[in-house]
Short mmCIF file of C-alpha atoms in Angstrom, two decimals:
data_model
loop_
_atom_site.label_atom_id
_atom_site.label_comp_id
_atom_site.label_asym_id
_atom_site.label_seq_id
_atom_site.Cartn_x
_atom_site.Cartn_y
_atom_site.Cartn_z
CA UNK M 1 25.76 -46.97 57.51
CA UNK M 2 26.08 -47.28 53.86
CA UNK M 3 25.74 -50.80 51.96
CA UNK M 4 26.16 -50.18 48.67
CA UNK M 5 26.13 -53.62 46.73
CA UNK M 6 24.80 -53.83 42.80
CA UNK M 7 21.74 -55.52 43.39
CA UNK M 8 19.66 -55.99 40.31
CA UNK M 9 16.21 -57.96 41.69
CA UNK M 10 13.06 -56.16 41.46
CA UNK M 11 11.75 -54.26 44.68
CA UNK M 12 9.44 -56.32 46.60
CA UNK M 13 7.70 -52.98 47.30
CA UNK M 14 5.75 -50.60 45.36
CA UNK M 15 7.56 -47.44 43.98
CA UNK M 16 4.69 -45.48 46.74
CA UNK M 17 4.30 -46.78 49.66
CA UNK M 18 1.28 -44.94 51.56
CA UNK M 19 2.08 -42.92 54.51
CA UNK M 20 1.78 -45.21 57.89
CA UNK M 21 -1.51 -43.75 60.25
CA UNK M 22 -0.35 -42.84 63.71
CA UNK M 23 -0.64 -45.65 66.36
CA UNK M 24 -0.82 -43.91 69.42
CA UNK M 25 -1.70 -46.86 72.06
CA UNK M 26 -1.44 -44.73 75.07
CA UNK M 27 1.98 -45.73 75.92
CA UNK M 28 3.62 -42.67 74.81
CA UNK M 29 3.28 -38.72 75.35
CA UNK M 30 3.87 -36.94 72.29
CA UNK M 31 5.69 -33.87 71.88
CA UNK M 32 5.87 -31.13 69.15
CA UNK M 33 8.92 -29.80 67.85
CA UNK M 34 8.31 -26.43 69.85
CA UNK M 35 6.74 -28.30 73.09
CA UNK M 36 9.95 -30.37 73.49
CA UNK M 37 12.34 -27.46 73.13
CA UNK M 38 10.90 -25.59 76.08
CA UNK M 39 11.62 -28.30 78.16
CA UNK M 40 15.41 -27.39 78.91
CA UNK M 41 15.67 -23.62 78.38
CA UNK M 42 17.70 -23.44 81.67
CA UNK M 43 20.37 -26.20 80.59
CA UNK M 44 23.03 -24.87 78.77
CA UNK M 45 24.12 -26.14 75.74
CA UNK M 46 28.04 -27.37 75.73
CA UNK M 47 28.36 -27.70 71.61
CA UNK M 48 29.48 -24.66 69.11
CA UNK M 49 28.55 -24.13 65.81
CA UNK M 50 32.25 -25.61 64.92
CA UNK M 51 31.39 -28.39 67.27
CA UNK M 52 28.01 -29.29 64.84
CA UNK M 53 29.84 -28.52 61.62
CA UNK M 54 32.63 -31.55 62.64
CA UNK M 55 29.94 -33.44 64.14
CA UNK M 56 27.69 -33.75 61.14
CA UNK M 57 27.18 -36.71 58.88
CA UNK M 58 27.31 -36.35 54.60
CA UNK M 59 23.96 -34.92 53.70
CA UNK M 60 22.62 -34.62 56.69
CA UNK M 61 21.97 -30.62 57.40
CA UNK M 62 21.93 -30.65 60.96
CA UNK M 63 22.88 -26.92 62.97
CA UNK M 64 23.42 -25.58 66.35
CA UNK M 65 19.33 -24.62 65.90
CA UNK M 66 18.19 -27.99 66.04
CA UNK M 67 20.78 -29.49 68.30
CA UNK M 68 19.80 -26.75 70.65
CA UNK M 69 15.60 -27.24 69.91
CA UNK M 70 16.17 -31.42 70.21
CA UNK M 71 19.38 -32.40 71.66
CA UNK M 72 19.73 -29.87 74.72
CA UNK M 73 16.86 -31.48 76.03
CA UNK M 74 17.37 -34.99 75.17
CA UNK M 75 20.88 -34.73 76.70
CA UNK M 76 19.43 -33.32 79.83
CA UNK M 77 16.62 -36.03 79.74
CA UNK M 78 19.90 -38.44 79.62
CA UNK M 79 21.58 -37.03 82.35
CA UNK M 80 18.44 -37.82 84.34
CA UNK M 81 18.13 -41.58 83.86
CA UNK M 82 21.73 -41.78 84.26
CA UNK M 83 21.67 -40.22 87.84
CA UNK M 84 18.62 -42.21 88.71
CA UNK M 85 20.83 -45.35 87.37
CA UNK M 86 23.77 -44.59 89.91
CA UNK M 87 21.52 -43.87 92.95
CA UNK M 88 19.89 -47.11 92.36
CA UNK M 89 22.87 -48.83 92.07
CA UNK M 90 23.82 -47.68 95.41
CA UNK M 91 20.88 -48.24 97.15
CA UNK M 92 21.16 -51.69 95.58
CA UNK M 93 24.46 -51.87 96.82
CA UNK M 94 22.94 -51.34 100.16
CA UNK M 95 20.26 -53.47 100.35
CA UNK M 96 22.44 -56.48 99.50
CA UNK M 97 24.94 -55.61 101.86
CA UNK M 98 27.48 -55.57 98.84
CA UNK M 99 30.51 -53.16 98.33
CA UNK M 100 29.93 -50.37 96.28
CA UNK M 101 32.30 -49.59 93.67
CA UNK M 102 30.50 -47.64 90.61
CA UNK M 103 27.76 -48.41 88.73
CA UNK M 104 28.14 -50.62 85.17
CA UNK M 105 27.67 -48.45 82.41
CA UNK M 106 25.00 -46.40 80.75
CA UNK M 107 23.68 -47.75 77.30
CA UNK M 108 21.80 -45.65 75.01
CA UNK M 109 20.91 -47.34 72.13
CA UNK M 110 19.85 -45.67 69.08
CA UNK M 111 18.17 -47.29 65.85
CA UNK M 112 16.88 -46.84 62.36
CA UNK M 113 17.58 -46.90 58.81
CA UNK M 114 20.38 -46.19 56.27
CA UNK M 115 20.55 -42.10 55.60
CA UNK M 116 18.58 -41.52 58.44
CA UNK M 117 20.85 -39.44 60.97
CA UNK M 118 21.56 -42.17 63.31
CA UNK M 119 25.69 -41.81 63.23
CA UNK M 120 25.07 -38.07 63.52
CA UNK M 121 22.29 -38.32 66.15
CA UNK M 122 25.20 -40.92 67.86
CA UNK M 123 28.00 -38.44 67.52
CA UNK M 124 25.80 -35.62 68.48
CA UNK M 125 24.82 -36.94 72.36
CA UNK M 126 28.38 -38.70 72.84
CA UNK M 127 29.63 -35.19 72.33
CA UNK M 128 27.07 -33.33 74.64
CA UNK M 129 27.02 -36.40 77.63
CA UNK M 130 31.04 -36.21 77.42
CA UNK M 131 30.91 -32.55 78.52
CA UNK M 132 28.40 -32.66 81.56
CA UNK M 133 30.39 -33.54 84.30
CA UNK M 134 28.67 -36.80 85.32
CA UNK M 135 29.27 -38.54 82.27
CA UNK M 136 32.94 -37.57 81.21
CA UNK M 137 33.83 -41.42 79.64
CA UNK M 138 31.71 -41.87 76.95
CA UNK M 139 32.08 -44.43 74.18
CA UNK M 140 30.57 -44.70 70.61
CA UNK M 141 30.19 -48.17 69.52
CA UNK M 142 28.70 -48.59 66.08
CA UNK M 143 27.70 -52.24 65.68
CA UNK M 144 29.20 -52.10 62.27
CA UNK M 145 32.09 -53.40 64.20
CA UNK M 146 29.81 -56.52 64.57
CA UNK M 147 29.49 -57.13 60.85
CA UNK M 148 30.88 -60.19 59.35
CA UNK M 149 34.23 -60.62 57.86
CA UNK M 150 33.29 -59.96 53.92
CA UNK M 151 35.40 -63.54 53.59
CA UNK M 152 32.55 -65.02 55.78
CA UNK M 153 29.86 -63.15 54.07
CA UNK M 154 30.63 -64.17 50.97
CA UNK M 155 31.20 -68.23 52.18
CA UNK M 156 27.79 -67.88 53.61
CA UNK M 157 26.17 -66.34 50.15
CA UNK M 158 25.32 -63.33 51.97
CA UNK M 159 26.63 -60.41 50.62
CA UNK M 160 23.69 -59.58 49.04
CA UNK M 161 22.40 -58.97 52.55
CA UNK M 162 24.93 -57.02 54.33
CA UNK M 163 23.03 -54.90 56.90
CA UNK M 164 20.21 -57.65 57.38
CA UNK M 165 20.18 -59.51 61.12
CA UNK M 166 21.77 -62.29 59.63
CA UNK M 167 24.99 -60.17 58.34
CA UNK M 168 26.03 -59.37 62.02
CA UNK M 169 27.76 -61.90 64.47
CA UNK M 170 25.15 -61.74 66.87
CA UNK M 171 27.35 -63.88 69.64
CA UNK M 172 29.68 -61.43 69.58
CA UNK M 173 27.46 -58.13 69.76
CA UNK M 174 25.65 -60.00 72.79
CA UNK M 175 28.67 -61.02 74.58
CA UNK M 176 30.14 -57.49 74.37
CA UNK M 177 27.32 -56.31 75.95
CA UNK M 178 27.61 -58.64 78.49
CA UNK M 179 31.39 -57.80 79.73
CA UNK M 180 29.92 -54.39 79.30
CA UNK M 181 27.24 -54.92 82.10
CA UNK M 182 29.15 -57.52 84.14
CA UNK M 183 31.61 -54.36 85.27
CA UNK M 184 34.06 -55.61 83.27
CA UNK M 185 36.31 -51.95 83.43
CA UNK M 186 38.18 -52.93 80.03
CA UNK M 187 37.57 -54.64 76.66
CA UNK M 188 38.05 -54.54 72.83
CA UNK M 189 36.04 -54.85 69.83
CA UNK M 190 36.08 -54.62 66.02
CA UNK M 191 37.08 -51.86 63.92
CA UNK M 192 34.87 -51.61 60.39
CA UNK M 193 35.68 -49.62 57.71
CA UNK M 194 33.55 -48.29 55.02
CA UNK M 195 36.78 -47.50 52.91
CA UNK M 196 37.15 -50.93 52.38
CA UNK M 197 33.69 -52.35 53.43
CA UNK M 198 35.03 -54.81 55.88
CA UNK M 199 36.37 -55.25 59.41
CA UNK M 200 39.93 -53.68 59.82
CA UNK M 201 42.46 -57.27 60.39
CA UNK M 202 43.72 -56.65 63.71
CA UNK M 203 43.00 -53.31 64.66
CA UNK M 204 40.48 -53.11 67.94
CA UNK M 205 38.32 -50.30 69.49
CA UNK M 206 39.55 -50.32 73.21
CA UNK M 207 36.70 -49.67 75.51
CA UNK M 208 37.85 -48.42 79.06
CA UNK M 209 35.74 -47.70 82.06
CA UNK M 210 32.71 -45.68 80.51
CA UNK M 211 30.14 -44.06 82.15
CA UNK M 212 27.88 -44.41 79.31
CA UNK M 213 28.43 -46.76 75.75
CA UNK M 214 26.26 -44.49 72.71
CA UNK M 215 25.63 -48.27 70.68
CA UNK M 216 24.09 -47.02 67.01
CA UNK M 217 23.06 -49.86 64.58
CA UNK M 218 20.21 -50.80 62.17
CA UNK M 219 18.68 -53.65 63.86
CA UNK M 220 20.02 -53.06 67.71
CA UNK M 221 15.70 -53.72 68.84
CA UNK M 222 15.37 -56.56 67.47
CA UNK M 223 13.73 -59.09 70.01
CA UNK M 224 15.82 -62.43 70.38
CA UNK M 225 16.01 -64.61 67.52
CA UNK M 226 13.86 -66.98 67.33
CA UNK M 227 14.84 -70.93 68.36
CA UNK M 228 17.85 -69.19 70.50
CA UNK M 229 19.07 -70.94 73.50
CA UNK M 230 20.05 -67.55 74.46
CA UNK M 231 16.69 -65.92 75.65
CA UNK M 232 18.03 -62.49 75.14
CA UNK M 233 18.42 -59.78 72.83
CA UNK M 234 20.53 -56.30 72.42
CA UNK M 235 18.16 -54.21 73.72
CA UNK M 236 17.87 -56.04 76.70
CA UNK M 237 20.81 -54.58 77.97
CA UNK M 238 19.96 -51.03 76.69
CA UNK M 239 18.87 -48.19 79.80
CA UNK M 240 17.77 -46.15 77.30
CA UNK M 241 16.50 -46.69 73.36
CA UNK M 242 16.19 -44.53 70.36
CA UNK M 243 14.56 -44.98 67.15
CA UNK M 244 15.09 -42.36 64.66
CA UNK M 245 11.78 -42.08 62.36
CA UNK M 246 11.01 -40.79 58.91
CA UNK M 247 8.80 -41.64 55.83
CA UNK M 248 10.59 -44.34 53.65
CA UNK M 249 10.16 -41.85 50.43
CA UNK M 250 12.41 -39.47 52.38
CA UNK M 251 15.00 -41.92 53.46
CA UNK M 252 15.41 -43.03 50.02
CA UNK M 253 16.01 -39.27 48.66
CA UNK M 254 19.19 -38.61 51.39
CA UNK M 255 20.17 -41.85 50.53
CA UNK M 256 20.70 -40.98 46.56
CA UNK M 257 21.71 -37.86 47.58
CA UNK M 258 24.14 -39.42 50.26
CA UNK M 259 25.49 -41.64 47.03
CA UNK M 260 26.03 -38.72 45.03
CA UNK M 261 28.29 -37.12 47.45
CA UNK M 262 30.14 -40.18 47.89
CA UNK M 263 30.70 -40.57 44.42
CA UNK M 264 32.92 -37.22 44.37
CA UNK M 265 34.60 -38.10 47.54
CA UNK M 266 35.12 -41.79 49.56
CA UNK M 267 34.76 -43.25 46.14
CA UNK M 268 37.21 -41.30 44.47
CA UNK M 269 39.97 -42.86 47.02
CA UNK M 270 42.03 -45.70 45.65
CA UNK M 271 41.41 -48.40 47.91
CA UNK M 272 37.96 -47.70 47.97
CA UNK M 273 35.63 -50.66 47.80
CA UNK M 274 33.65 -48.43 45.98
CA UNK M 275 36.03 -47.08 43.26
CA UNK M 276 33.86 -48.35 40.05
CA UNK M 277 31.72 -46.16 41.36
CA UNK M 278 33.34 -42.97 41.18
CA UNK M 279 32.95 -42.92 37.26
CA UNK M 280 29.21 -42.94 36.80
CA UNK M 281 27.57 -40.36 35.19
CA UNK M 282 24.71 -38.35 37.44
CA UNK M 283 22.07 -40.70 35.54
CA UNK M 284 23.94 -43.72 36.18
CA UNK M 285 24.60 -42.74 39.64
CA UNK M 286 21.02 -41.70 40.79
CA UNK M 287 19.71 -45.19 39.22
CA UNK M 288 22.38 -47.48 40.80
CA UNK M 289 21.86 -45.95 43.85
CA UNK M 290 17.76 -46.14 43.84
CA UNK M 291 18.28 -49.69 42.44
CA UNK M 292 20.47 -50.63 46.07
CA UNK M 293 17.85 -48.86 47.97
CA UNK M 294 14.77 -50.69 46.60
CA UNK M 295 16.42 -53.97 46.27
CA UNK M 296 18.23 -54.29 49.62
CA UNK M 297 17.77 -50.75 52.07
CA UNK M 298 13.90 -50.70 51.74
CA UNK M 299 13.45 -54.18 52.38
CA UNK M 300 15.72 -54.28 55.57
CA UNK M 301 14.24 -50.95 56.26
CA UNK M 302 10.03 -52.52 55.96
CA UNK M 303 11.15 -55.94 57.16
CA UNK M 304 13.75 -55.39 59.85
CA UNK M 305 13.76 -52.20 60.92
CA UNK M 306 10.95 -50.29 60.93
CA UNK M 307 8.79 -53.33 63.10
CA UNK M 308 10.88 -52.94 66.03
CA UNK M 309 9.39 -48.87 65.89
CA UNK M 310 7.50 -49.68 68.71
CA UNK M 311 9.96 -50.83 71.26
CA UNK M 312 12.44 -48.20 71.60
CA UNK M 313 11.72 -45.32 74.57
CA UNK M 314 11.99 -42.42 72.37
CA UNK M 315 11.05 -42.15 68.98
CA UNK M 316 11.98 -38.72 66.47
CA UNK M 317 10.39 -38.39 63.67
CA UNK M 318 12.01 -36.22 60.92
CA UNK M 319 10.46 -34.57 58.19
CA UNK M 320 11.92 -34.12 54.49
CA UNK M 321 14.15 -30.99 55.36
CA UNK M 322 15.80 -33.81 58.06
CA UNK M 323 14.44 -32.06 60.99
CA UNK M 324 12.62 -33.47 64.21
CA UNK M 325 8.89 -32.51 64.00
CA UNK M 326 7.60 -34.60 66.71
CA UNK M 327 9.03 -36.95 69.58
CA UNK M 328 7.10 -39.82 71.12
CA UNK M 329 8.49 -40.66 74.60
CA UNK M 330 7.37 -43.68 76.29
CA UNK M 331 5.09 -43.30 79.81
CA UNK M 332 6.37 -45.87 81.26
#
């Protein structure tokens, strides 16, 4: 997700932030790059190189090599918990004397920050899980959809902040997710665009009997807010949880690269929120786009993001070429 507001404050944050030290509680086994990859040899792997190539975000240099070294196993690891869900289910079904009809769907949550792969990562296993034949229905929501109007940002003086927990409507992400788990076999939700940088008036995302929902957002593991008389949060409805990990020095560097691409392409467009923009010079460009990430990505990322690390059931970690070099998977 791109938020790309002038924003002229100072960072709160030194230029250099030093590199985090491992926390390895015991909660997690960790995997190399090459120990993960031998883990699903035998699976085969349902994307082509064409398949990648339309599948990849701006500036992010994914190929069939790493989908096959990271995703073939992640999407059979998937396919697991999703079988395990549906046989549960059943037996619940059983227990309780209830009719069986199928199980509510899958959630796979993924998280992280701007520029780090998380709408490719998202695209990526919707793709695979829609092509193994237990999973044929499956949706990508982005929670950009959840964003506030830009009329209601603005009245609320926080524009400034789009991307932050407080820029989302929270209600409405939560109640989705409740239809969602309820077996509810058909809904709706917003449509954002980045063309514009606001939701679409009247245009909806219909959501019809999934197997599994892909939901992709910067702040989907945050725990409940705080003073809430409703005790729970996103992830609590999440089967499976994603963050996607890299040093914040990194980030920022696909992000100004990310802007520079933009600049010669969305940008460019008319009706681009974005059009004053298009016109910078490469100085201009690379400093208004360092000056968004310091002022409002990095903050998000240190406040916001990066805390809720810890909570998600599988964290990648990318190095500055963009590619996984280590997994974490929690034990338990």
């Amino acid at each position: 997700m791109t938020f790309l507001l002038q924003a002229l404050r100072p960072s709160p944050f030194p230029s250099e932030v030093p590199p985090e030290k491992p926390q390895d509680t015991g909660a997690f086994r960790n995997f190399t790059r090459d120990s993960w990859a031998g883990l699903a040899k035998s699976t085969p792997l349902p994307l082509t190189n064409t398949d990648v190539r339309r599948l990849a975000g701006l500036g992010d240099p994914i190929d069939i090599a790493e989908v096959d070294a990271i995703y073939r196993p992640l999407s059979a690891l998937l396919q697991l918990y999703v079988s395990e869900q549906r046989s549960l289910a059943k037996e619940r079904a059983t227990f309780l004397r209830e009719n069986f009809h199928r199980p509510t769907p899958f959630i796979v949550g993924i998280a992280g920050s701007v520029a780090v792969g998380k709408s490719t990562t998202a695209r990526i296993l919707t793709e695979m899980m829609r092509r193994w034949p237990q999973t044929p229905n499956v949706s990508l929501v982005p929670t950009d959809g959840f964003l506030l109007p830009t009329a209601e940002l603005q009245r609320r003086g926080l524009m400034g902040r789009k991307g932050f927990p407080e820029s989302y409507d929270r209600r409405a992400l939560l109640r989705f997710l409740r239809t969602i788990k309820s077996g509810v076999t058909k809904t709706e939700i917003p449509i954002y665009s980045h063309q514009i940088y606001d939701i679409v008036p009247g245009e909806k995302q219909q959501i019809i009997s999934p197997d599994v929902i892909v939901l992709e957002g910067l702040n989907v593991l945050q725990p409940p807010m705080r003073h809430s008389h409703n005790a729970l949060g996103i992830s609590d409805f999440f089967d499976f949880s994603i963050y996607i990990d890299a040093h914040h020095s990194d980030i920022e560097k696909w992000y100004v690269d990310r802007f520079l691409r933009l600049r010669e392409t969305a940008f460019q467009k008319p009706d681009s929120y974005f059009r004053s923009y298009a016109d910078l010079s490469d100085g201009e460009a690379v400093a208004t786009a360092k000056r968004i990430w310091n002022s409002i990505n990095l903050p998000n990322l240190m406040e916001n993001i990066r805390p809720t690390r810890g909570r998600a059931r599988l964290i990648m970690t990318k190095d500055a070429d963009h590619r996984v070099r280590n997994l974490r998977l929690r034990k338990v």
